[in-house]
Coordinates of C-alpha atoms and ligand atoms in Angstrom, one line a residue:
M982 CA 0.0 0.0 0.0
K983 CA 1.0 3.6 -0.7
D984 CA 0.8 6.1 2.2
S985 CA -2.6 7.6 1.3
T986 CA -4.0 4.0 1.3
K987 CA -2.2 3.1 4.5
C988 CA -3.7 6.2 6.2
L989 CA -7.2 4.9 5.5
H990 CA -6.7 1.1 5.7
A991 CA -3.6 0.1 7.7
G992 CA -4.1 -1.3 11.2
Y993 CA -7.8 -2.1 11.1
T994 CA -9.6 -4.4 8.7
P995 CA -13.2 -5.1 9.7
G996 CA -14.7 -8.5 9.2
N997 CA -18.2 -9.3 8.0
A998 CA -20.8 -6.8 9.4
E999 CA -18.2 -5.3 11.8
P1000 CA -18.0 -1.5 12.1
R1001 CA -16.5 0.2 9.0
V1002 CA -15.0 2.9 11.2
L1003 CA -12.3 2.0 13.9
P1004 CA -14.4 1.4 17.0
I1005 CA -13.5 2.9 20.4
V1006 CA -13.0 0.0 22.7
Q1007 CA -13.9 1.8 25.9
S1008 CA -12.7 -1.0 28.3
T1009 CA -9.8 -1.0 30.7
T1010 CA -10.0 -4.7 31.0
F1011 CA -10.4 -7.9 29.1
K1012 CA -11.9 -11.4 29.9
Y1013 CA -10.1 -14.7 30.0
N1014 CA -11.2 -18.3 30.2
T1015 CA -8.6 -19.9 32.4
T1016 CA -5.8 -19.1 34.9
Q1017 CA -3.4 -20.4 32.3
D1018 CA -4.5 -17.8 29.8
I1019 CA -3.7 -15.1 32.3
A1020 CA -0.4 -16.7 33.4
D1021 CA 0.7 -16.7 29.7
L1022 CA -0.1 -13.0 29.5
F1023 CA 2.0 -12.1 32.5
D1024 CA 4.8 -14.2 31.2
L1025 CA 4.5 -12.3 27.9
K1026 CA 3.9 -15.6 26.0
T1027 CA 0.8 -14.3 24.2
A1028 CA 0.4 -10.9 22.6
T1029 CA -3.3 -10.3 23.5
F1030 CA -4.6 -7.5 25.7
F1031 CA -4.5 -7.5 29.4
Y1032 CA -5.0 -4.0 30.7
S1033 CA -5.5 -0.7 28.7
R1034 CA -2.4 0.9 30.3
L1035 CA -0.3 -1.6 28.4
G1036 CA -2.5 -2.0 25.3
N1037 CA -6.0 -1.6 23.9
P1038 CA -7.5 -2.7 20.6
T1039 CA -8.3 0.9 19.4
C1040 CA -4.7 2.1 20.3
D1041 CA -3.3 -1.1 18.8
A1042 CA -4.9 -0.3 15.4
V1043 CA -3.5 3.2 15.4
E1044 CA -0.1 2.0 16.5
K1045 CA -0.1 -0.5 13.6
K1046 CA -1.1 2.3 11.2
I1047 CA 1.7 4.6 12.3
A1048 CA 4.3 1.7 12.3
A1049 CA 3.2 1.0 8.7
L1050 CA 3.6 4.6 7.7
E1051 CA 7.1 4.9 9.2
G1052 CA 8.1 1.5 8.0
G1053 CA 8.8 0.2 11.5
V1054 CA 8.3 -3.1 13.3
G1055 CA 6.1 -1.7 16.0
A1056 CA 4.8 1.5 17.7
M1057 CA 3.5 2.5 21.1
L1058 CA 1.1 5.4 21.6
T1059 CA 1.8 7.7 24.5
S1060 CA -0.2 10.4 26.3
S1061 CA 1.8 13.2 24.7
G1062 CA 4.8 13.9 22.6
Q1063 CA 6.7 14.6 25.7
A1064 CA 5.8 11.2 27.0
A1065 CA 7.0 9.7 23.8
T1066 CA 10.5 11.2 24.2
L1067 CA 10.5 10.3 27.9
T1068 CA 9.7 6.6 27.3
A1069 CA 12.0 6.3 24.3
I1070 CA 15.0 7.6 26.3
L1071 CA 14.2 5.7 29.5
T1072 CA 13.9 2.4 27.5
I1073 CA 17.7 2.7 26.7
A1074 CA 19.2 5.0 29.4
K1075 CA 19.3 5.2 33.2
A1076 CA 21.0 7.3 35.8
G1077 CA 24.7 7.6 35.0
D1078 CA 24.2 7.4 31.3
E1079 CA 24.4 10.2 28.7
I1080 CA 22.4 11.4 25.7
L1081 CA 23.7 13.6 22.9
C1082 CA 21.0 16.0 21.7
S1083 CA 20.8 18.6 19.0
S1084 CA 20.6 22.1 20.6
T1085 CA 17.8 23.2 18.1
V1086 CA 15.1 21.0 19.5
Y1087 CA 11.6 22.0 20.6
G1088 CA 11.5 24.0 23.9
G1089 CA 9.7 21.3 25.8
T1090 CA 12.2 18.7 24.7
F1091 CA 15.0 21.0 25.6
N1092 CA 13.7 21.4 29.2
L1093 CA 13.1 17.6 29.5
M1094 CA 16.7 17.0 28.3
A1095 CA 18.5 19.8 30.1
V1096 CA 16.5 19.9 33.4
T1097 CA 14.4 16.8 34.2
F1098 CA 16.7 14.1 32.7
K1099 CA 19.6 15.8 34.5
R1100 CA 17.6 15.5 37.8
M1101 CA 17.1 11.9 37.0
G1102 CA 20.9 11.4 36.6
I1103 CA 20.9 11.2 32.8
N1104 CA 23.3 13.8 31.6
V1105 CA 22.4 15.3 28.2
I1106 CA 25.1 16.9 26.2
F1107 CA 24.0 19.3 23.4
F1108 CA 25.6 19.7 20.0
D1109 CA 25.3 22.2 17.2
Q1110 CA 24.0 20.2 14.2
Q1111 CA 24.8 23.0 11.7
N1112 CA 28.2 24.3 12.8
E1113 CA 30.1 21.5 14.6
T1114 CA 32.2 19.0 12.7
D1115 CA 31.8 15.2 12.9
E1116 CA 35.0 15.2 15.0
Q1117 CA 33.7 17.8 17.4
I1118 CA 30.5 15.9 17.8
E1119 CA 32.2 12.5 18.2
A1120 CA 34.4 14.0 20.9
K1121 CA 31.2 14.3 23.0
I1122 CA 30.5 10.6 22.8
N1123 CA 31.9 8.2 25.4
E1124 CA 31.2 4.8 26.8
K1125 CA 28.2 6.2 28.8
T1126 CA 26.5 7.8 25.7
K1127 CA 23.3 5.8 24.8
A1128 CA 21.7 7.7 21.9
I1129 CA 21.8 10.7 19.6
F1130 CA 18.6 12.8 19.3
G1131 CA 17.4 15.4 16.8
E1132 CA 14.3 16.7 15.0
T1133 CA 13.7 16.3 11.3
I1134 CA 12.4 19.8 11.0
A1135 CA 13.0 21.6 14.3
N1136 CA 10.3 23.4 16.1
P1137 CA 10.6 26.4 15.9
A1138 CA 14.2 26.8 14.6
L1139 CA 13.2 25.0 11.3
T1140 CA 16.6 23.6 10.9
V1141 CA 16.6 20.4 8.9
F1142 CA 18.4 17.4 10.5
D1143 CA 21.0 15.6 8.4
I1144 CA 19.6 12.2 9.4
E1145 CA 22.1 10.1 7.4
R1146 CA 25.1 12.0 8.8
F1147 CA 24.0 11.5 12.4
A1148 CA 22.9 7.9 11.9
N1149 CA 26.5 7.2 10.7
I1150 CA 28.0 8.9 13.7
A1151 CA 25.7 7.0 16.1
H1152 CA 26.3 3.6 14.4
K1153 CA 30.0 4.1 14.4
H1154 CA 29.7 4.3 18.2
E1155 CA 27.1 1.5 18.4
I1156 CA 24.3 3.7 19.7
P1157 CA 20.9 4.4 18.1
L1158 CA 19.7 7.6 16.4
I1159 CA 16.4 8.8 17.7
V1160 CA 14.5 11.3 15.4
D1161 CA 11.6 13.4 16.4
N1162 CA 9.6 13.4 13.1
T1163 CA 6.7 15.5 14.3
F1164 CA 6.8 18.4 11.8
A1165 CA 7.6 16.3 8.7
T1166 CA 5.3 13.4 9.6
P1167 CA 5.9 10.1 7.8
I1168 CA 4.2 11.5 4.7
L1169 CA 7.1 14.0 4.1
C1170 CA 10.0 12.1 5.6
K1171 CA 10.7 8.5 6.6
P1172 CA 13.7 8.7 8.9
F1173 CA 14.2 4.9 8.9
D1174 CA 15.1 5.0 5.2
F1175 CA 18.1 7.2 6.1
G1176 CA 19.4 5.2 9.0
A1177 CA 17.4 6.4 12.0
D1178 CA 16.6 3.6 14.5
I1179 CA 13.8 5.1 16.6
V1180 CA 11.2 7.8 15.7
V1181 CA 9.1 9.8 18.1
H1182 CA 6.2 12.1 17.4
S1183 CA 4.0 14.5 19.0
T1184 CA 0.8 13.3 17.3
T1185 CA -0.8 16.5 18.7
K1186 CA 0.6 18.4 15.6
Y1187 CA -0.1 17.5 12.0
M1188 CA -1.2 13.9 12.7
D1189 CA -4.2 15.1 14.7
G1190 CA -4.2 18.3 12.8
H1191 CA -7.5 19.6 14.1
A1192 CA -6.2 20.7 17.6
V1193 CA -8.4 18.3 19.5
Q1194 CA -6.1 15.8 21.1
V1195 CA -2.7 15.8 22.8
G1196 CA -0.8 12.5 22.1
G1197 CA 2.5 11.0 21.1
V1198 CA 4.0 7.8 19.6
V1199 CA 7.3 5.9 19.7
V1200 CA 8.2 3.9 16.6
D1201 CA 10.8 1.2 16.4
S1202 CA 12.6 0.5 13.1
G1203 CA 13.7 -3.0 14.3
K1204 CA 17.1 -2.4 12.7
F1205 CA 19.3 -1.5 15.7
D1206 CA 21.2 -4.6 16.9
W1207 CA 20.9 -4.2 20.7
A1208 CA 22.8 -7.5 21.3
K1209 CA 25.8 -6.6 19.1
S1210 CA 26.4 -3.3 20.9
S1211 CA 28.1 -3.7 24.3
K1212 CA 26.2 -0.6 25.5
F1213 CA 22.8 -2.1 26.3
P1214 CA 23.1 -4.9 28.9
E1215 CA 19.5 -4.5 29.9
F1216 CA 18.4 -5.8 26.5
V1217 CA 20.5 -9.0 26.7
T1218 CA 20.4 -9.9 30.4
P1219 CA 17.4 -11.3 32.2
D1220 CA 14.6 -8.9 33.4
D1221 CA 13.8 -10.0 36.9
S1222 CA 10.4 -8.4 36.7
Y1223 CA 9.4 -10.9 34.0
H1224 CA 10.9 -14.2 35.4
G1225 CA 14.3 -13.6 33.8
L1226 CA 13.1 -12.9 30.2
V1227 CA 15.7 -11.6 27.8
Y1228 CA 14.3 -9.0 25.4
T1229 CA 16.5 -9.6 22.4
T1230 CA 16.2 -13.4 22.7
T1231 CA 12.4 -13.4 23.1
F1232 CA 11.4 -10.5 20.9
G1233 CA 14.2 -10.2 18.3
K1234 CA 13.7 -7.1 16.1
A1235 CA 10.9 -5.8 18.3
A1236 CA 13.1 -5.9 21.5
F1237 CA 13.1 -2.1 21.9
I1238 CA 9.4 -1.4 21.4
V1239 CA 8.4 -4.4 23.6
K1240 CA 10.7 -3.2 26.4
A1241 CA 9.3 0.3 26.1
R1242 CA 5.8 -1.1 26.6
V1243 CA 6.1 -3.9 29.1
Q1244 CA 8.7 -2.2 31.3
I1245 CA 8.6 1.6 30.9
M1246 CA 4.9 2.0 30.1
R1247 CA 4.0 -0.5 32.7
D1248 CA 5.8 1.5 35.3
L1249 CA 5.2 5.1 34.2
G1250 CA 1.7 4.7 32.9
V1251 CA 1.9 7.5 30.3
S1252 CA -0.5 5.7 28.0
Q1253 CA -3.0 7.0 25.5
S1254 CA -6.7 6.5 26.0
P1255 CA -8.7 4.7 23.3
Q1256 CA -10.8 7.8 22.7
A1257 CA -7.6 9.9 22.1
A1258 CA -6.4 7.2 19.7
F1259 CA -9.7 7.4 17.8
Y1260 CA -9.3 11.2 17.3
I1261 CA -5.7 10.8 16.1
N1262 CA -6.9 8.1 13.7
L1263 CA -9.4 10.5 12.2
G1264 CA -6.6 13.0 11.7
L1265 CA -4.3 10.4 10.1
E1266 CA -7.0 9.5 7.5
T1267 CA -6.6 12.9 5.8
L1268 CA -2.9 13.6 6.8
P1269 CA -1.5 13.2 3.2
L1270 CA -3.9 15.8 1.8
R1271 CA -3.5 18.2 4.6
I1272 CA 0.3 18.1 5.0
K1273 CA 0.8 18.8 1.3
Q1274 CA -1.6 21.7 1.3
H1275 CA 0.0 23.1 4.5
S1276 CA 3.3 22.9 2.6
I1277 CA 1.9 24.6 -0.5
N1278 CA 0.4 27.5 1.6
G1279 CA 3.5 27.7 3.7
K1280 CA 5.7 28.2 0.6
K1281 CA 3.4 30.8 -1.0
L1282 CA 3.3 32.8 2.2
A1283 CA 7.1 32.5 2.7
E1284 CA 7.7 33.7 -0.8
H1285 CA 5.3 36.6 -0.4
L1286 CA 6.9 37.7 2.9
K1287 CA 10.5 37.3 1.8
N1288 CA 11.0 40.8 0.6
H1289 CA 8.4 42.5 2.8
P1290 CA 9.7 45.9 4.1
K1291 CA 8.5 45.1 7.7
I1292 CA 10.3 41.7 7.8
E1293 CA 14.0 41.2 8.5
K1294 CA 14.1 37.5 7.6
V1295 CA 11.8 34.7 6.7
I1296 CA 13.0 31.3 7.9
Y1297 CA 11.4 28.5 5.9
P1298 CA 13.3 25.4 4.7
G1299 CA 11.3 25.4 1.5
L1300 CA 12.6 28.7 0.2
E1301 CA 15.1 28.4 -2.7
D1302 CA 17.7 30.5 -0.8
S1303 CA 17.3 28.7 2.6
E1304 CA 20.5 27.3 4.0
Y1305 CA 18.5 24.1 4.6
K1306 CA 17.1 23.8 1.0
A1307 CA 19.6 21.1 0.1
L1308 CA 18.8 19.0 3.2
A1309 CA 15.0 19.6 2.6
D1310 CA 15.3 18.3 -0.9
K1311 CA 17.2 15.2 0.2
Y1312 CA 15.0 14.3 3.2
L1313 CA 11.5 15.6 2.4
L1314 CA 8.9 14.5 -0.2
D1315 CA 8.9 16.6 -3.4
G1316 CA 10.2 19.7 -1.7
Y1317 CA 7.2 19.9 0.7
T1318 CA 8.4 21.4 4.0
A1319 CA 5.1 21.6 6.0
G1320 CA 3.5 24.8 7.1
V1321 CA 5.5 26.3 9.9
L1322 CA 7.5 29.5 9.2
S1323 CA 9.6 31.7 11.4
L1324 CA 9.4 35.4 10.8
V1325 CA 11.9 37.9 12.2
I1326 CA 9.8 41.0 12.4
K1327 CA 11.6 44.4 12.3
G1328 CA 11.7 46.2 15.6
G1329 CA 12.7 43.2 17.7
R1330 CA 10.6 42.2 20.7
E1331 CA 8.2 45.1 20.3
G1332 CA 7.8 44.7 16.6
G1333 CA 7.0 41.0 17.0
A1334 CA 4.4 41.7 19.6
R1335 CA 2.7 44.5 17.6
F1336 CA 2.5 42.2 14.6
I1337 CA 0.7 39.3 16.3
D1338 CA -1.5 41.6 18.4
N1339 CA -3.0 42.9 15.1
V1340 CA -3.9 39.7 13.2
K1341 CA -7.6 39.3 12.7
M1342 CA -8.3 35.9 11.1
A1343 CA -5.2 34.1 12.4
S1344 CA -5.0 33.6 16.2
Q1345 CA -2.4 33.6 18.9
E1346 CA -2.1 30.1 20.1
V1347 CA 0.4 28.0 22.0
H1348 CA 0.2 25.4 19.2
V1349 CA 1.3 24.7 15.6
A1350 CA 0.1 22.5 12.8
D1351 CA -3.5 23.4 13.3
I1352 CA -5.8 23.5 10.2
R1353 CA -6.3 27.1 11.3
T1354 CA -3.5 29.7 10.9
C1355 CA -2.0 30.5 14.2
L1356 CA 1.0 32.5 15.6
L1357 CA 3.2 32.6 18.6
H1358 CA 6.1 34.7 19.9
P1359 CA 8.5 32.1 21.4
A1360 CA 10.6 34.5 23.4
T1361 CA 7.6 35.4 25.6
A1362 CA 5.9 32.0 25.4
T1363 CA 7.2 28.5 24.8
H1364 CA 10.9 29.5 25.3
R1365 CA 10.4 32.0 28.1
Q1366 CA 12.3 29.7 30.6
L1367 CA 15.4 30.0 28.6
S1368 CA 18.1 32.6 29.1
D1369 CA 19.1 34.9 26.1
A1370 CA 22.2 32.7 25.6
Q1371 CA 20.0 29.5 25.5
L1372 CA 17.6 31.3 23.1
A1373 CA 20.4 32.1 20.8
D1374 CA 21.7 28.5 21.0
C1375 CA 18.2 27.4 19.9
G1376 CA 18.4 29.7 16.9
I1377 CA 15.7 32.1 18.2
S1378 CA 15.9 35.9 18.2
P1379 CA 13.7 38.2 20.3
G1380 CA 11.6 39.4 17.3
L1381 CA 11.0 35.9 16.0
V1382 CA 7.4 35.0 15.4
R1383 CA 6.4 31.4 14.7
L1384 CA 3.6 31.2 12.2
S1385 CA 1.8 28.0 11.4
V1386 CA 0.0 28.3 8.1
G1387 CA -3.5 26.7 8.1
L1388 CA -5.7 25.5 5.3
E1389 CA -7.6 28.7 4.7
D1390 CA -7.5 30.1 1.2
I1391 CA -3.9 31.5 0.8
D1392 CA -5.3 34.9 -0.4
D1393 CA -7.1 35.4 2.9
I1394 CA -4.0 34.3 4.9
I1395 CA -1.8 36.8 3.0
A1396 CA -4.3 39.6 3.4
D1397 CA -4.5 39.1 7.1
I1398 CA -0.8 39.0 7.6
D1399 CA -0.2 42.0 5.4
Q1400 CA -2.7 44.2 7.3
A1401 CA -1.2 43.1 10.6
L1402 CA 2.3 44.0 9.4
E1403 CA 1.1 47.6 8.6
H1404 CA 0.9 48.1 12.4
V1405 CA 4.6 47.4 12.8
Ligands
LIG2410 C1 4.9 19.7 20.4 C2 6.1 19.0 20.2 C3 6.6 18.1 21.1 C4 5.8 17.8 22.4 O1 4.6 17.2 22.2 P1 3.3 17.3 23.1 O2 2.3 16.5 22.4 O3 3.0 18.8 23.2 O4 3.7 16.8 24.4 C5 7.7 17.4 20.9 N1 8.4 17.6 19.7 C6 8.0 18.5 18.8 C7 8.8 18.7 17.6 C8 6.9 19.2 19.0 O5 6.5 20.1 18.1

């Protein structure tokens, strides 16, 4: 199946006279015939459902759809994008370990990495994906380093991650590359095709698309050899909480995603509800149409604003003269680069505020990837916890406005933005 077909049909195939639309299985619990049936479940000998924190038929169908879209061996839905990153990292790292993370990641991810993981004893080292050489980045890797992490299209820096380059660096040191593919979605980029080992998403963004449901997902490529690397003893030695089961021996290529579920999800409980999965599935059904139109509108708006007298700079990886154009062409489908733009408004902090305070149709929202056009001023919102130096490290200047282009008619979007810019 091609992607548009997968979006409609993967993960759920109704039998005779069963619901055509994926049903919401609103049940925390499931029924068994014998004590042996239940014993087999707890020994992980059968892959049926036992409790909705660990798996649910509605969630399972959506997990299969997303795994099919990314080309992975399995996926696990989580309560949010933050929970996806949290569970992905905790499946492979513990106190005393280190993670190497691109400095231009989403503000929430940056806080999780720089503050909360540090408190948990996982030390996160940041690197400059654009300006540091391979040698400089490799110098930050040691025997404690467990993964490299970056975003396909960073929110809101809009840098494009050179997946192949960082996959090569990671594999040279026998560690996996984790890619946050939220902005690109598997329609525009399939990180596994370029060597990534694990993908995470905030499904809250384009996958849902309608701004109705917070959610996340972790996807396993099945390609990383956890047994070959000497860095992941937890994958190849018995897990006492499952009668000494060994993940790589029992689950083979799915070792990572099973461990994420039966160990980390079991203990942290950051699961997605079946109702949430239903909403995300509705979004996924039209994702290919929407993400392409967001990209078309985004490019038209970026081109229109590029030479606008009130704008210092338009950052959009789809622009011909963008420093990321070559990477965008390599990694993203047909030059589509989604609908998020960063605009540096003249007049700095005040100019940015004047601009967004005067939009009429578009709205100020702490969100992106909505079907409705929305804007945000990161320096006073998502990134307000960061110092000026950290802001600069994330590629954000004080006058920067993040604009997420919706699916309204592009003429109406341009008219609204133009009239708001007259107030700057
Ligand atoms: C929003 C976002 C997240 C966090 O996801 P939530 O669903 O808000 O928890 C992570 N990564 C990226 C790139 C995002 O845009």
